[in-house]
Amino acid sequence: MYKLLFVLAVLSHSLLSAQPTTEKPRIILGQCQRGSLAAAPFDRWFDSTYTAYQPDAAITEQLKKQSLEDVKVEVFFGTWCGDSRREVPAFLKLLDRIGFPEKNLTLIGVGNADTLLKQSPEHEEEGKGIFRVPVMIFYHDGREINRINEFTAYSLEKDMLDILTHSSYHPNYRSFALIRQWMNDGTLDNRLISARSLAGRLETMIRDRHELNSLGKVLLKQDKKQQALRVFHINYYLFPESPDITRSFGEALIENGEYSRAVRALERTLELNTDPKAVKEILEILYKAKEKS
């Protein structure tokens, strides 16, 4: 009898141990020291990338000649983000090579969609247009000079040198900087300024239809529904024949309670869409919008 109970206990323990864990991966949120990145579990990707990266020697020498004491850098990153895992260790290696003052560097971890979505607990990102990560923001005398968005335009060394020497440098997602300005000065919320006019201002800056679409989704996650709607509306004028964009516009209209306009946008989406699975999903959303319109 005791043997049977012992076997049952062992089996129960084995079964419980075999249950899949629901524990979420660890992430860094908020300001941190660089030592946090070199500690487990982040050292698995940090150490190898840091070691492998070899900055361009010639450009590094030019960077050493810059007045680095007057420059401050904020790095917003996500330990869950592939781009951050690639760029941040390499960027820190570059800063080490040029002797950048550690006191002038601030590292800020942000969350993803499962936590705080490009936000930190103390909201250091507020008003800074952190829509993709990593972002390296360079300051001089408290004023932003420029930034590297998500990935480099050329290389970390060349991008940094261009920024510090005030050369002509345009980061990825140039549209984000202008939209951030519009968010801060009220332009994006001003209904007297048409979305079509704003689209015209952005047309030459946009890389593809996904750029503003992803930004709009970030704003929705941050509960900035009206601003998200304006971004989707602008994108609709830029890419009126894209079913993805018209659908996003329609769904944003629903989020803002504009059901009649949502119905028109979703009906247009059906006209443009040829994917049977997507059509079924759109019809479900359309029927709900019609019930409320």
Coordinates of C-alpha atoms in Angstrom, one line a residue:
M1 CA 0.0 0.0 0.0
Y2 CA 2.8 2.4 1.0
K3 CA 4.6 1.5 -2.2
L4 CA 1.5 2.3 -4.3
L5 CA 1.1 5.7 -2.6
F6 CA 4.8 6.4 -3.2
V7 CA 4.5 5.6 -6.9
L8 CA 1.3 7.7 -7.2
A9 CA 3.1 10.7 -5.5
V10 CA 6.0 10.4 -7.9
L11 CA 3.7 10.2 -10.9
S12 CA 1.7 13.2 -9.7
H13 CA 4.9 15.2 -9.2
S14 CA 6.1 14.2 -12.7
L15 CA 2.8 15.2 -14.3
L16 CA 2.7 18.6 -12.5
S17 CA 6.3 19.2 -13.5
A18 CA 5.4 18.5 -17.2
Q19 CA 2.6 21.1 -17.3
P20 CA 3.5 24.0 -19.6
T21 CA 4.5 27.1 -17.8
T22 CA 2.6 30.3 -18.3
E23 CA 5.4 32.5 -16.9
K24 CA 6.2 35.4 -19.2
P25 CA 9.7 36.1 -20.3
R26 CA 11.6 38.7 -18.2
I27 CA 11.9 42.2 -19.7
I28 CA 13.5 45.4 -18.5
L29 CA 11.1 48.3 -17.9
G30 CA 12.3 51.8 -17.1
Q31 CA 15.7 53.3 -16.6
C32 CA 18.5 50.8 -16.0
Q33 CA 22.2 50.5 -15.8
R34 CA 24.0 48.8 -18.7
G35 CA 25.0 46.1 -16.3
S36 CA 21.4 44.9 -16.3
L37 CA 21.8 44.1 -20.0
A38 CA 24.9 42.1 -19.4
A39 CA 23.2 40.0 -16.7
A40 CA 21.1 36.9 -17.2
P41 CA 18.9 36.3 -19.1
F42 CA 19.8 39.2 -21.4
D43 CA 23.5 38.3 -21.6
R44 CA 22.6 35.5 -23.9
W45 CA 22.2 37.9 -26.8
F46 CA 23.9 41.0 -25.4
D47 CA 27.4 39.5 -24.9
S48 CA 27.6 37.8 -28.3
T49 CA 26.5 40.9 -30.2
Y50 CA 28.7 43.3 -28.2
T51 CA 31.8 41.1 -28.8
A52 CA 31.1 40.5 -32.5
Y53 CA 30.6 44.2 -33.5
Q54 CA 33.6 46.0 -34.8
P55 CA 33.1 49.7 -35.3
D56 CA 34.7 51.3 -38.4
A57 CA 38.1 52.4 -37.2
A58 CA 38.3 55.6 -39.4
I59 CA 34.9 56.9 -38.4
T60 CA 35.5 56.0 -34.8
E61 CA 38.6 58.2 -34.8
Q62 CA 36.6 61.1 -36.2
L63 CA 34.0 60.6 -33.5
K64 CA 36.7 60.8 -30.8
K65 CA 37.5 64.3 -32.0
Q66 CA 33.9 65.5 -31.3
S67 CA 33.0 67.5 -28.2
L68 CA 31.3 64.5 -26.5
E69 CA 31.0 66.1 -23.0
D70 CA 28.3 68.4 -24.3
V71 CA 26.3 65.5 -25.8
K72 CA 23.7 63.4 -24.1
V73 CA 22.0 60.3 -25.4
E74 CA 18.8 58.5 -24.5
V75 CA 18.3 55.0 -25.7
F76 CA 14.8 53.5 -25.7
F77 CA 14.8 49.8 -26.2
G78 CA 12.9 46.6 -25.7
T79 CA 14.6 43.5 -24.5
W80 CA 11.9 41.6 -26.3
C81 CA 12.7 43.3 -29.6
G82 CA 15.0 41.8 -32.3
D83 CA 16.1 45.2 -33.6
S84 CA 17.0 46.3 -30.0
R85 CA 18.9 43.1 -29.5
R86 CA 20.9 43.8 -32.7
E87 CA 21.5 47.6 -32.4
V88 CA 21.8 48.3 -28.6
P89 CA 24.8 46.1 -27.8
A90 CA 26.6 47.4 -30.9
F91 CA 25.8 51.0 -30.1
L92 CA 27.2 50.6 -26.5
K93 CA 30.3 49.0 -28.0
L94 CA 30.7 52.1 -30.2
L95 CA 30.3 54.4 -27.3
D96 CA 32.9 52.5 -25.4
R97 CA 35.3 52.8 -28.3
I98 CA 35.0 56.6 -28.5
G99 CA 35.1 57.2 -24.8
F100 CA 31.6 58.5 -24.5
P101 CA 30.9 59.8 -21.0
E102 CA 28.8 57.2 -19.2
K103 CA 27.1 59.9 -17.1
N104 CA 25.6 61.3 -20.4
L105 CA 23.9 58.0 -21.4
T106 CA 20.4 57.0 -20.3
L107 CA 19.1 53.6 -21.0
I108 CA 15.3 53.1 -20.8
G109 CA 13.5 49.8 -21.3
V110 CA 10.0 49.9 -22.7
G111 CA 7.2 47.3 -22.8
N112 CA 5.5 45.6 -25.7
A113 CA 1.9 44.9 -26.5
D114 CA 1.6 42.5 -23.6
T115 CA 2.7 45.1 -21.1
L116 CA 2.9 48.9 -21.6
L117 CA 3.5 49.1 -25.4
K118 CA 6.5 51.3 -26.0
Q119 CA 6.1 52.9 -22.6
S120 CA 8.1 52.8 -19.4
P121 CA 6.7 52.9 -15.8
E122 CA 7.9 56.6 -15.4
H123 CA 6.8 57.5 -18.9
E124 CA 10.1 59.0 -20.0
E125 CA 8.9 58.4 -23.5
E126 CA 6.0 60.8 -23.2
G127 CA 5.9 63.4 -26.0
K128 CA 9.0 62.0 -27.6
G129 CA 7.4 60.0 -30.4
I130 CA 8.7 56.6 -29.4
F131 CA 6.7 54.5 -31.9
R132 CA 9.4 52.0 -32.9
V133 CA 12.4 50.7 -30.9
P134 CA 15.3 51.0 -30.5
V135 CA 15.5 54.8 -30.6
M136 CA 18.8 56.7 -29.9
I137 CA 18.1 60.4 -29.3
F138 CA 21.0 62.8 -29.3
Y139 CA 20.8 66.0 -27.3
H140 CA 23.0 69.1 -27.1
D141 CA 22.3 71.7 -24.4
G142 CA 19.0 69.9 -23.7
R143 CA 17.8 70.2 -27.3
E144 CA 17.3 67.2 -29.5
I145 CA 19.8 67.2 -32.4
N146 CA 18.5 64.1 -34.2
R147 CA 17.8 60.4 -33.6
I148 CA 18.4 56.9 -35.0
N149 CA 15.0 55.2 -35.4
E150 CA 14.8 51.4 -35.2
F151 CA 17.8 50.7 -37.5
T152 CA 20.5 52.8 -39.1
A153 CA 20.3 54.8 -42.3
Y154 CA 24.0 53.9 -43.0
S155 CA 25.8 52.5 -40.0
L156 CA 25.9 53.4 -36.3
E157 CA 29.3 55.1 -36.7
K158 CA 28.3 57.1 -39.8
D159 CA 24.8 58.0 -38.5
M160 CA 26.3 59.2 -35.2
L161 CA 29.0 61.3 -37.0
D162 CA 26.4 62.9 -39.3
I163 CA 24.2 63.7 -36.4
L164 CA 27.0 65.2 -34.3
T165 CA 28.5 67.2 -37.2
H166 CA 25.0 68.5 -38.2
S167 CA 25.4 66.9 -41.6
S168 CA 22.3 66.2 -43.7
Y169 CA 20.9 63.2 -41.9
H170 CA 17.4 61.8 -42.2
P171 CA 16.4 59.0 -39.8
N172 CA 14.1 56.2 -40.8
Y173 CA 10.4 57.0 -40.3
R174 CA 10.9 60.7 -41.0
S175 CA 7.1 61.0 -40.9
F176 CA 7.1 60.2 -37.2
A177 CA 9.0 63.4 -36.4
L178 CA 6.4 65.6 -38.2
I179 CA 3.5 63.7 -36.7
R180 CA 5.0 64.0 -33.2
Q181 CA 5.2 67.8 -33.8
W182 CA 1.6 67.8 -34.9
M183 CA 0.6 65.9 -31.8
N184 CA 2.4 68.4 -29.6
D185 CA 1.2 71.6 -31.2
G186 CA -2.4 70.5 -31.7
T187 CA -2.3 70.3 -35.5
L188 CA -3.3 66.6 -35.5
D189 CA -6.4 67.3 -33.4
N190 CA -7.4 70.4 -35.4
R191 CA -10.4 69.4 -37.5
L192 CA -10.2 72.6 -39.5
I193 CA -7.1 71.1 -41.1
S194 CA -8.1 68.3 -43.4
A195 CA -6.5 64.9 -43.4
R196 CA -5.9 65.3 -47.1
S197 CA -3.8 68.4 -46.5
L198 CA -1.7 66.6 -43.9
A199 CA -1.3 63.6 -46.2
G200 CA 0.1 66.0 -48.8
R201 CA 2.7 67.2 -46.3
L202 CA 3.8 63.6 -45.6
E203 CA 3.6 62.0 -49.0
T204 CA 7.4 62.4 -49.8
M205 CA 8.4 61.0 -46.4
I206 CA 6.4 57.8 -46.3
R207 CA 8.3 54.6 -47.1
D208 CA 5.2 52.3 -47.5
R209 CA 1.6 51.9 -46.4
H210 CA 2.7 50.0 -43.3
E211 CA 4.5 53.0 -41.8
L212 CA 1.5 55.0 -40.7
N213 CA -0.7 52.0 -40.3
S214 CA 1.6 50.6 -37.5
L215 CA 1.8 54.1 -35.9
G216 CA -2.0 54.3 -35.8
K217 CA -2.2 50.9 -34.1
V218 CA 0.3 52.0 -31.5
L219 CA -1.8 55.1 -30.8
L220 CA -4.9 53.0 -30.4
K221 CA -3.1 50.8 -27.9
Q222 CA -2.2 53.9 -26.0
D223 CA -5.9 54.9 -26.0
K224 CA -5.3 57.9 -28.2
K225 CA -8.3 57.0 -30.3
Q226 CA -8.9 60.4 -32.0
Q227 CA -5.2 60.9 -33.0
A228 CA -5.1 57.3 -34.2
L229 CA -8.1 57.9 -36.4
R230 CA -6.5 61.0 -37.9
V231 CA -3.4 59.0 -38.7
F232 CA -5.4 56.2 -40.3
H233 CA -7.4 58.8 -42.3
I234 CA -4.2 60.4 -43.6
N235 CA -2.9 57.0 -44.6
Y236 CA -6.2 56.3 -46.4
Y237 CA -5.6 59.4 -48.6
L238 CA -2.1 58.2 -49.3
F239 CA -3.1 54.6 -50.1
P240 CA -6.8 54.6 -51.1
E241 CA -6.6 51.4 -53.0
S242 CA -5.2 49.3 -50.2
P243 CA -7.7 47.0 -48.5
D244 CA -5.5 46.8 -45.4
I245 CA -5.5 50.6 -45.0
T246 CA -9.3 51.0 -45.6
R247 CA -10.0 48.3 -43.1
S248 CA -7.8 49.9 -40.5
F249 CA -9.5 53.2 -41.2
G250 CA -12.9 51.5 -40.8
E251 CA -12.0 49.8 -37.5
A252 CA -10.6 53.1 -36.1
L253 CA -13.9 54.8 -37.0
I254 CA -15.7 52.1 -35.0
E255 CA -13.3 52.7 -32.0
N256 CA -14.4 56.4 -32.2
G257 CA -18.1 55.6 -32.4
E258 CA -18.4 56.9 -36.0
Y259 CA -20.4 53.9 -37.3
S260 CA -21.9 55.3 -40.4
R261 CA -18.5 56.4 -41.8
A262 CA -17.1 53.0 -40.7
V263 CA -19.7 51.2 -42.8
R264 CA -18.7 53.1 -45.9
A265 CA -15.0 52.5 -45.3
L266 CA -15.6 48.8 -44.7
E267 CA -17.8 48.4 -47.8
R268 CA -15.0 50.0 -49.8
T269 CA -12.6 47.4 -48.1
L270 CA -14.9 44.6 -49.4
E271 CA -14.7 46.0 -52.9
L272 CA -10.9 46.0 -52.8
N273 CA -10.3 42.7 -51.0
T274 CA -9.9 39.3 -52.8
D275 CA -8.9 37.2 -49.8
P276 CA -11.8 35.0 -48.8
K277 CA -10.7 34.7 -45.2
A278 CA -10.3 38.5 -44.9
V279 CA -13.6 39.1 -46.5
K280 CA -15.3 36.9 -43.9
E281 CA -13.6 38.9 -41.1
I282 CA -14.5 42.2 -42.7
L283 CA -18.2 41.2 -43.0
E284 CA -18.4 40.3 -39.3
I285 CA -17.0 43.8 -38.5
L286 CA -19.3 45.5 -41.0
Y287 CA -22.4 43.8 -39.6
K288 CA -21.6 45.0 -36.1
A289 CA -21.0 48.5 -37.4
K290 CA -24.3 48.5 -39.3
E291 CA -26.2 47.4 -36.2
K292 CA -24.9 50.4 -34.3
S293 CA -25.1 53.0 -37.2

